[in-house]
Structures are given as structure tokens and as C-alpha cells.
Amino acid sequence: MTVKELENKAKEIRRGILTMIYESEAGHIGGALSCCDILTALFYQIMNTDPGKPKDPDRDRFVLSKGHCVEGYYNILADKGYIRKEELKTFSQFQTRLIGHPNREIPGVEMNTGALGHGLSSACGMAKAGKMQKKDYRVYCLMGDGEQAEGSIWEAAMFASNYRLDNLYAILDRNTLQISGPTEQVMKLEPLKDKWQAFGFEVEQVDGNDMDKVLKAFDRLQKVNGKPKLILADTVKGKGISFMENNVKWHHGTLNQAEYEQALRELGKPDKGGEA
Ligand SMILES: Cc1ncc(C[n+]2csc(CCOP(=O)(O)OP(=O)(O)O)c2C)c(N)n1
Ligand SMILES: [Mg+2]
């Protein structure tokens, strides 16, 4: 896909996120919007996956470690054909499998997540298993920045570096906010890039809401051998919706009808030159 087509796809996924949260009256909207461009890049361009064969031993693996931001993920799984689009309407409803955090009942989901801090450890295990079996698949793990307060992440980082897991791509959604305020007030993280480099990762810091730059960052990292990689993605929580951007109130929130309509208007339709 072209960059323009991917940008339009991200717009379409954002619309899906808004509708899902509006209709279900539940969801983590700010963080779902901040990582939407990264998820789109991964599932439509970077990863080697086949929705018809979700258990293919050679597939690339994806772990949504910040499991609360599941809405974009579900919309992508439906768009790609892992699940039926009609099922999206059951999000967060009684007896659905599309609960508020990913679970492995859903094709395309590798790991139950939601309790923060565990995704990278499991992703390390998948990456190490790939090395032991001499397979070429890659493992991608998307973490939150508030999530960096979990000690298990740093234990996993040591492991990845120790075993030279160059098939592991961690992505850090650096939207600078967590559930109750700015990360630098709740649990200071900086200098974050230096920390990941000190743990032995090859780090690319990039505007995580700029599709072209995200793609180029993955491209550069793919050429690096012998060490694990991290994309430090500077993003905006609530990206794309003026009244949500950088506003901690929208970590978890539902929209009333006027807000929903305004949000859809602001997103607009796909641009010309690349229908999604
Ligand atoms: C172990 C654990 N502790 C607490 C929570 C509650 N919780 C849900 S989201 C969240 C904040 C996460 O912030 P961040 O990682 O920055 O996510 P984002 O900004 O991308 O939404 C917290 C503390 C949790 N899900 N898991
Ligand atoms: Mg955050």
C-alpha cells in the first residue's frame, strides 16, 4: 500500500474506534487513537500475516501489551478478515468474546493482555522460540509509556538483549500520559531513549503519528542484526480529535451524540488519491 492509502486506512480505523466506543459506551479511547497509525503500519504493511492461517507457525506475532487499547486492534482484525465485521457490534456486551482486553479466543490474538507489564516478557519467549527453531518470523510488541513503570518490562529487556533477539521489535507508545496524569508527574521515565539503549536495544525515535516516518523507522531497524529493537514513538493521546488530544480525561471515556458527531466530522472522509 502507498503511504496515502495507509493514512486513509488509519482514518478508517479511527472511525471504527469512535463508533465502537460510542455504541458500547465503554473503552479506552485516548490510547487507542494514539497508537492507531502504528497498528495500521504493522498490520497493513510491516507484518507477515495471513488471516486465513492465524496459527501458521511462520507468521509474525503481535502482542498488544497495552491491552486496554483494544478497539483499533479489533477493527483491524475484522477488516482483515480474522473475525466478522458484524461481531464488532458485540464489543463489551454480555457474553461477547470481544471483551475490553484482548484474549486468545479471538483469531489473530496471540496473548491475553490487560494486566500491564507482561507483554514484552511473552514476546521475548516467542522471539527466543523462533531463534531456537531457526524460524524467520518476527515478534512485535506494543507497550504504553505509563506501562514502563512495571519492573517486569526491564527484566524482559535484559533477557532480549542477553539473547540477542534481533527478531524482536518493541514499540513504545510515548503519548506522555497515563491513566491519572502525565507520566513525568506520576512516575518519571526520562531519559527513556538512553534507558532502552543502555539495556542493549537499537532505538529509533520517531513521530508515531506520521505514517511515512513510522515506515522508515521500521525499515531502518530491519537492517540491524544481533540486538533487539525499539521504536520510541512520540504520539498524541487522543490523536485526531481536537477535544481529546493531550487530555487525560479521555484515557477512558464514552462519547455523547454531539461529541461523536463532531469527532467524525473532524476525522473527515478518506482523502483523494488512496481510497481505504
Ligand atoms: C498491572 C496493571 N496495573 C494497573 C492497570 C490499570 N491501568 C489501565 S490503563 C493504565 C494506564 C496505562 O498508561 P499507558 O501505558 O501510558 O497507556 P496509554 O496512555 O497508551 O493508554 C492503568 C494504570 C492495569 N491495566 N494493569
Ligand atoms: Mg500513555
Coordinates of C-alpha atoms and ligand atoms in Angstrom, one line a residue:
M1 CA 0.0 0.0 0.0
T2 CA 1.1 3.6 -0.5
V3 CA 1.6 6.0 2.4
K4 CA -1.5 7.8 1.4
E5 CA -3.5 4.5 1.3
L6 CA -2.2 3.6 4.8
E7 CA -3.1 7.1 6.1
N8 CA -6.6 6.6 4.8
K9 CA -6.8 3.2 6.3
A10 CA -5.7 4.7 9.7
K11 CA -8.5 7.2 9.3
E12 CA -11.0 4.4 8.7
I13 CA -9.8 2.5 11.7
R14 CA -10.1 5.7 13.8
R15 CA -13.7 6.0 12.7
G16 CA -14.2 2.4 13.8
I17 CA -12.7 3.1 17.2
L18 CA -15.1 6.0 17.7
T19 CA -18.1 4.1 16.6
M20 CA -17.2 1.1 18.8
I21 CA -16.8 3.2 21.9
Y22 CA -19.8 5.4 21.2
E23 CA -22.1 2.4 20.7
S24 CA -20.8 0.3 23.5
E25 CA -20.4 3.2 25.9
A26 CA -17.1 1.7 27.0
G27 CA -13.5 1.9 26.0
H28 CA -10.0 3.4 26.3
I29 CA -10.2 6.0 23.6
G30 CA -7.2 8.2 24.1
G31 CA -4.6 5.4 23.9
A32 CA -6.5 3.6 21.1
L33 CA -6.2 6.8 19.0
S34 CA -2.5 7.4 19.8
C35 CA -1.4 4.0 18.6
C36 CA -3.7 3.8 15.6
D37 CA -1.1 4.7 13.0
I38 CA 1.4 2.2 14.4
L39 CA -1.1 -0.6 14.4
T40 CA -2.1 0.3 10.8
A41 CA 1.5 0.3 9.7
L42 CA 2.1 -3.1 11.4
F43 CA -1.0 -4.9 10.1
Y44 CA -1.2 -3.5 6.6
Q45 CA 2.5 -3.1 5.7
I46 CA 5.1 -4.4 8.1
M47 CA 3.9 -7.8 9.4
N48 CA 3.8 -11.0 7.5
T49 CA 0.4 -12.5 8.4
D50 CA -2.4 -14.4 6.7
P51 CA -5.9 -14.0 8.2
G52 CA -6.8 -17.4 6.7
K53 CA -4.0 -19.1 8.7
P54 CA -3.9 -17.4 12.1
K55 CA -1.9 -20.3 13.6
D56 CA 0.7 -20.6 10.8
P57 CA 3.9 -21.5 12.6
D58 CA 5.8 -19.0 10.3
R59 CA 3.5 -16.0 11.0
D60 CA 4.8 -12.8 12.5
R61 CA 3.5 -12.4 16.0
F62 CA 1.9 -9.3 17.6
V63 CA 1.4 -8.7 21.3
L64 CA -0.7 -5.7 22.4
S65 CA 0.9 -5.3 25.8
K66 CA -1.1 -2.1 26.4
G67 CA -4.2 -4.4 26.2
H68 CA -6.7 -1.7 27.3
C69 CA -6.3 -0.1 23.9
V70 CA -8.0 -2.9 22.0
E71 CA -10.5 -1.1 19.9
G72 CA -8.2 -0.4 16.9
Y73 CA -6.9 -3.9 17.1
Y74 CA -10.4 -5.4 16.9
N75 CA -11.3 -3.1 14.0
I76 CA -8.2 -4.2 12.1
L77 CA -8.8 -7.9 12.8
A78 CA -12.3 -7.5 11.4
D79 CA -11.2 -5.5 8.4
K80 CA -8.5 -8.1 7.6
G81 CA -11.0 -11.0 7.9
Y82 CA -9.8 -12.7 11.2
I83 CA -13.3 -12.1 12.6
R84 CA -16.6 -11.0 11.0
K85 CA -17.3 -7.2 10.9
E86 CA -20.8 -7.7 12.4
E87 CA -19.1 -9.1 15.5
L88 CA -17.7 -5.7 16.3
K89 CA -21.1 -4.6 17.4
T90 CA -20.8 -7.1 20.3
F91 CA -17.8 -5.2 21.8
S92 CA -18.1 -5.2 25.6
Q93 CA -21.6 -6.7 25.6
F94 CA -22.7 -9.7 27.7
Q95 CA -21.1 -13.0 26.7
T96 CA -19.1 -11.5 23.8
R97 CA -15.6 -12.7 23.1
L98 CA -14.7 -9.1 22.2
I99 CA -14.2 -8.1 25.8
G100 CA -12.4 -4.9 26.8
H101 CA -9.0 -6.5 26.6
P102 CA -7.6 -9.0 24.0
N103 CA -8.0 -12.7 24.6
R104 CA -6.8 -15.7 22.7
E105 CA -10.3 -16.9 21.8
I106 CA -10.1 -14.4 19.0
P107 CA -8.2 -15.4 15.9
G108 CA -5.2 -13.2 15.4
V109 CA -4.7 -12.6 19.2
E110 CA -1.5 -14.2 20.5
M111 CA -1.8 -13.5 24.1
N112 CA -4.3 -12.4 26.7
T113 CA -3.3 -8.9 27.9
G114 CA -4.7 -6.1 30.0
A115 CA -2.6 -6.6 33.2
L116 CA 0.1 -4.2 32.1
G117 CA 3.8 -5.2 32.1
H118 CA 3.6 -8.8 30.8
G119 CA 3.5 -8.5 27.0
L120 CA 7.2 -7.9 26.4
S121 CA 8.2 -11.0 28.5
S122 CA 5.9 -13.2 26.4
A123 CA 7.1 -11.6 23.2
C124 CA 10.7 -12.4 24.3
G125 CA 9.7 -16.0 24.7
M126 CA 8.1 -16.1 21.2
A127 CA 11.2 -14.5 19.8
K128 CA 13.6 -16.9 21.6
A129 CA 11.5 -19.8 20.4
G130 CA 11.8 -18.6 16.9
K131 CA 15.6 -18.5 17.2
M132 CA 15.7 -21.9 18.7
Q133 CA 13.6 -23.3 15.9
K134 CA 15.6 -21.4 13.3
K135 CA 12.5 -19.7 12.0
D136 CA 12.4 -16.3 10.3
Y137 CA 9.3 -14.8 11.9
R138 CA 9.4 -11.6 13.8
V139 CA 7.7 -10.6 17.0
Y140 CA 6.2 -7.1 17.6
C141 CA 5.1 -5.9 21.0
L142 CA 3.3 -2.6 21.6
M143 CA 3.7 -1.1 25.0
G144 CA 2.4 2.0 26.7
D145 CA 4.6 4.6 28.4
G146 CA 2.7 4.5 31.7
E147 CA 3.3 0.8 31.4
Q148 CA 7.0 1.4 31.7
A149 CA 6.6 1.7 35.4
E150 CA 6.2 -2.1 35.5
G151 CA 9.5 -3.7 36.6
S152 CA 8.9 -6.9 34.5
I153 CA 9.4 -4.8 31.4
W154 CA 13.0 -4.1 32.3
E155 CA 13.7 -7.8 33.2
A156 CA 12.4 -8.7 29.7
A157 CA 14.6 -6.0 28.2
M158 CA 17.7 -7.6 29.8
F159 CA 16.6 -11.0 28.5
A160 CA 16.1 -9.8 25.0
S161 CA 19.5 -8.2 24.9
N162 CA 21.2 -11.1 26.5
Y163 CA 19.9 -13.5 23.9
R164 CA 20.4 -11.0 21.0
L165 CA 16.8 -11.2 19.9
D166 CA 17.0 -9.2 16.7
N167 CA 13.7 -10.7 15.7
L168 CA 12.0 -8.7 18.5
Y169 CA 10.5 -5.3 17.7
A170 CA 9.2 -3.4 20.8
I171 CA 7.2 -0.3 20.2
L172 CA 6.6 2.2 22.9
D173 CA 3.6 4.5 22.5
R174 CA 5.1 7.6 24.1
N175 CA 1.9 9.7 24.4
T176 CA 3.2 11.2 27.7
L177 CA 0.0 10.5 29.6
Q178 CA -1.1 7.5 31.6
I179 CA -4.4 6.9 33.5
S180 CA -4.2 9.7 36.1
G181 CA -1.8 12.3 34.6
P182 CA 1.4 13.0 32.8
T183 CA 4.0 10.1 33.1
E184 CA 6.6 12.6 34.2
Q185 CA 4.5 13.5 37.2
V186 CA 3.2 10.1 38.1
M187 CA 6.4 8.0 37.5
K188 CA 9.3 9.8 35.9
L189 CA 10.6 7.9 32.8
E190 CA 13.1 10.2 31.2
P191 CA 15.7 9.8 29.8
L192 CA 13.7 7.0 28.2
K193 CA 15.8 6.6 25.0
D194 CA 19.0 6.4 26.9
K195 CA 17.5 3.7 29.2
W196 CA 16.5 1.5 26.3
Q197 CA 19.8 1.9 24.7
A198 CA 21.6 1.1 27.9
F199 CA 19.6 -2.1 28.1
G200 CA 21.1 -3.0 24.7
F201 CA 18.3 -2.1 22.3
E202 CA 18.7 -0.4 18.9
V203 CA 16.3 2.6 19.3
E204 CA 14.6 4.7 16.7
Q205 CA 12.7 7.7 18.0
V206 CA 10.1 8.8 15.6
D207 CA 6.8 10.8 15.3
G208 CA 4.5 7.8 15.8
N209 CA 1.5 9.6 14.2
D210 CA 3.4 10.2 10.9
M211 CA 2.9 7.1 8.7
D212 CA 5.8 7.8 6.4
K213 CA 8.2 8.2 9.3
V214 CA 7.0 5.1 11.1
L215 CA 7.5 3.0 8.0
K216 CA 11.0 4.4 7.5
A217 CA 11.9 3.7 11.2
F218 CA 10.9 0.0 10.8
D219 CA 12.8 -0.1 7.6
R220 CA 16.0 1.1 9.3
L221 CA 15.6 -1.3 12.2
Q222 CA 15.1 -4.3 9.9
K223 CA 18.7 -3.8 8.7
V224 CA 20.1 -4.1 12.3
N225 CA 21.3 -7.5 13.4
G226 CA 22.4 -9.0 16.7
K227 CA 20.3 -6.9 19.1
P228 CA 16.6 -6.3 19.9
K229 CA 14.9 -3.1 18.6
L230 CA 12.7 -0.5 20.0
I231 CA 10.6 2.2 18.2
L232 CA 10.2 5.1 20.6
A233 CA 7.0 6.5 19.1
D234 CA 6.2 10.1 20.1
T235 CA 2.5 10.2 19.8
V236 CA -0.5 12.3 20.9
K237 CA -3.1 10.7 23.2
G238 CA -6.5 11.2 21.5
K239 CA -4.8 11.9 18.2
G240 CA -7.1 13.3 15.5
I241 CA -9.9 14.6 17.7
S242 CA -9.3 18.2 18.9
F243 CA -11.1 18.0 22.2
M244 CA -9.4 14.7 23.1
E245 CA -5.8 15.4 22.2
N246 CA -3.5 15.5 25.2
N247 CA -6.4 15.5 27.6
V248 CA -6.1 12.9 30.3
K249 CA -9.9 12.9 30.8
W250 CA -10.1 10.9 27.6
H251 CA -7.9 8.0 28.8
H252 CA -11.1 6.1 29.4
G253 CA -14.3 7.8 28.2
T254 CA -17.5 7.5 26.3
L255 CA -18.9 10.0 23.9
N256 CA -22.3 11.6 23.8
Q257 CA -24.0 12.0 20.4
A258 CA -22.8 15.6 19.8
E259 CA -19.2 14.6 20.7
Y260 CA -19.4 11.6 18.4
E261 CA -20.7 13.6 15.5
Q262 CA -18.1 16.3 16.0
A263 CA -15.4 13.7 16.2
L264 CA -16.5 12.0 12.9
R265 CA -16.6 15.4 11.2
E266 CA -13.1 16.2 12.4
L267 CA -11.7 13.0 11.1
G268 CA -13.3 13.5 7.7
K269 CA -13.6 11.1 4.9
P270 CA -10.6 9.4 3.3
D271 CA -8.5 11.8 1.2
K272 CA -8.5 11.6 -2.6
G273 CA -5.7 9.6 -4.1
G274 CA -6.0 6.5 -2.0
E275 CA -9.3 5.1 -1.1
A276 CA -9.0 2.9 2.0
Ligands
LIG1 C1 -0.8 -4.2 36.2 C2 -1.9 -3.1 35.9 N1 -2.0 -2.1 36.8 C3 -2.9 -1.1 36.5 C4 -3.7 -1.2 35.4 C5 -4.8 -0.1 35.2 N2 -4.4 0.7 34.1 C6 -5.1 0.6 32.9 S1 -4.6 1.6 31.7 C7 -3.4 2.3 32.8 C8 -2.5 3.4 32.4 C9 -1.6 3.0 31.3 O1 -1.0 4.1 30.7 P1 -0.2 3.9 29.4 O2 0.6 2.7 29.4 O3 0.5 5.2 29.2 O4 -1.3 3.7 28.3 P2 -1.9 4.7 27.2 O5 -1.5 6.1 27.6 O6 -1.4 4.3 25.9 O7 -3.4 4.5 27.3 C10 -3.5 1.7 34.0 C11 -2.7 2.1 35.2 C12 -3.6 -2.3 34.6 N3 -4.3 -2.4 33.5 N4 -2.6 -3.2 34.8
MG2 MG 0.5 6.7 27.8

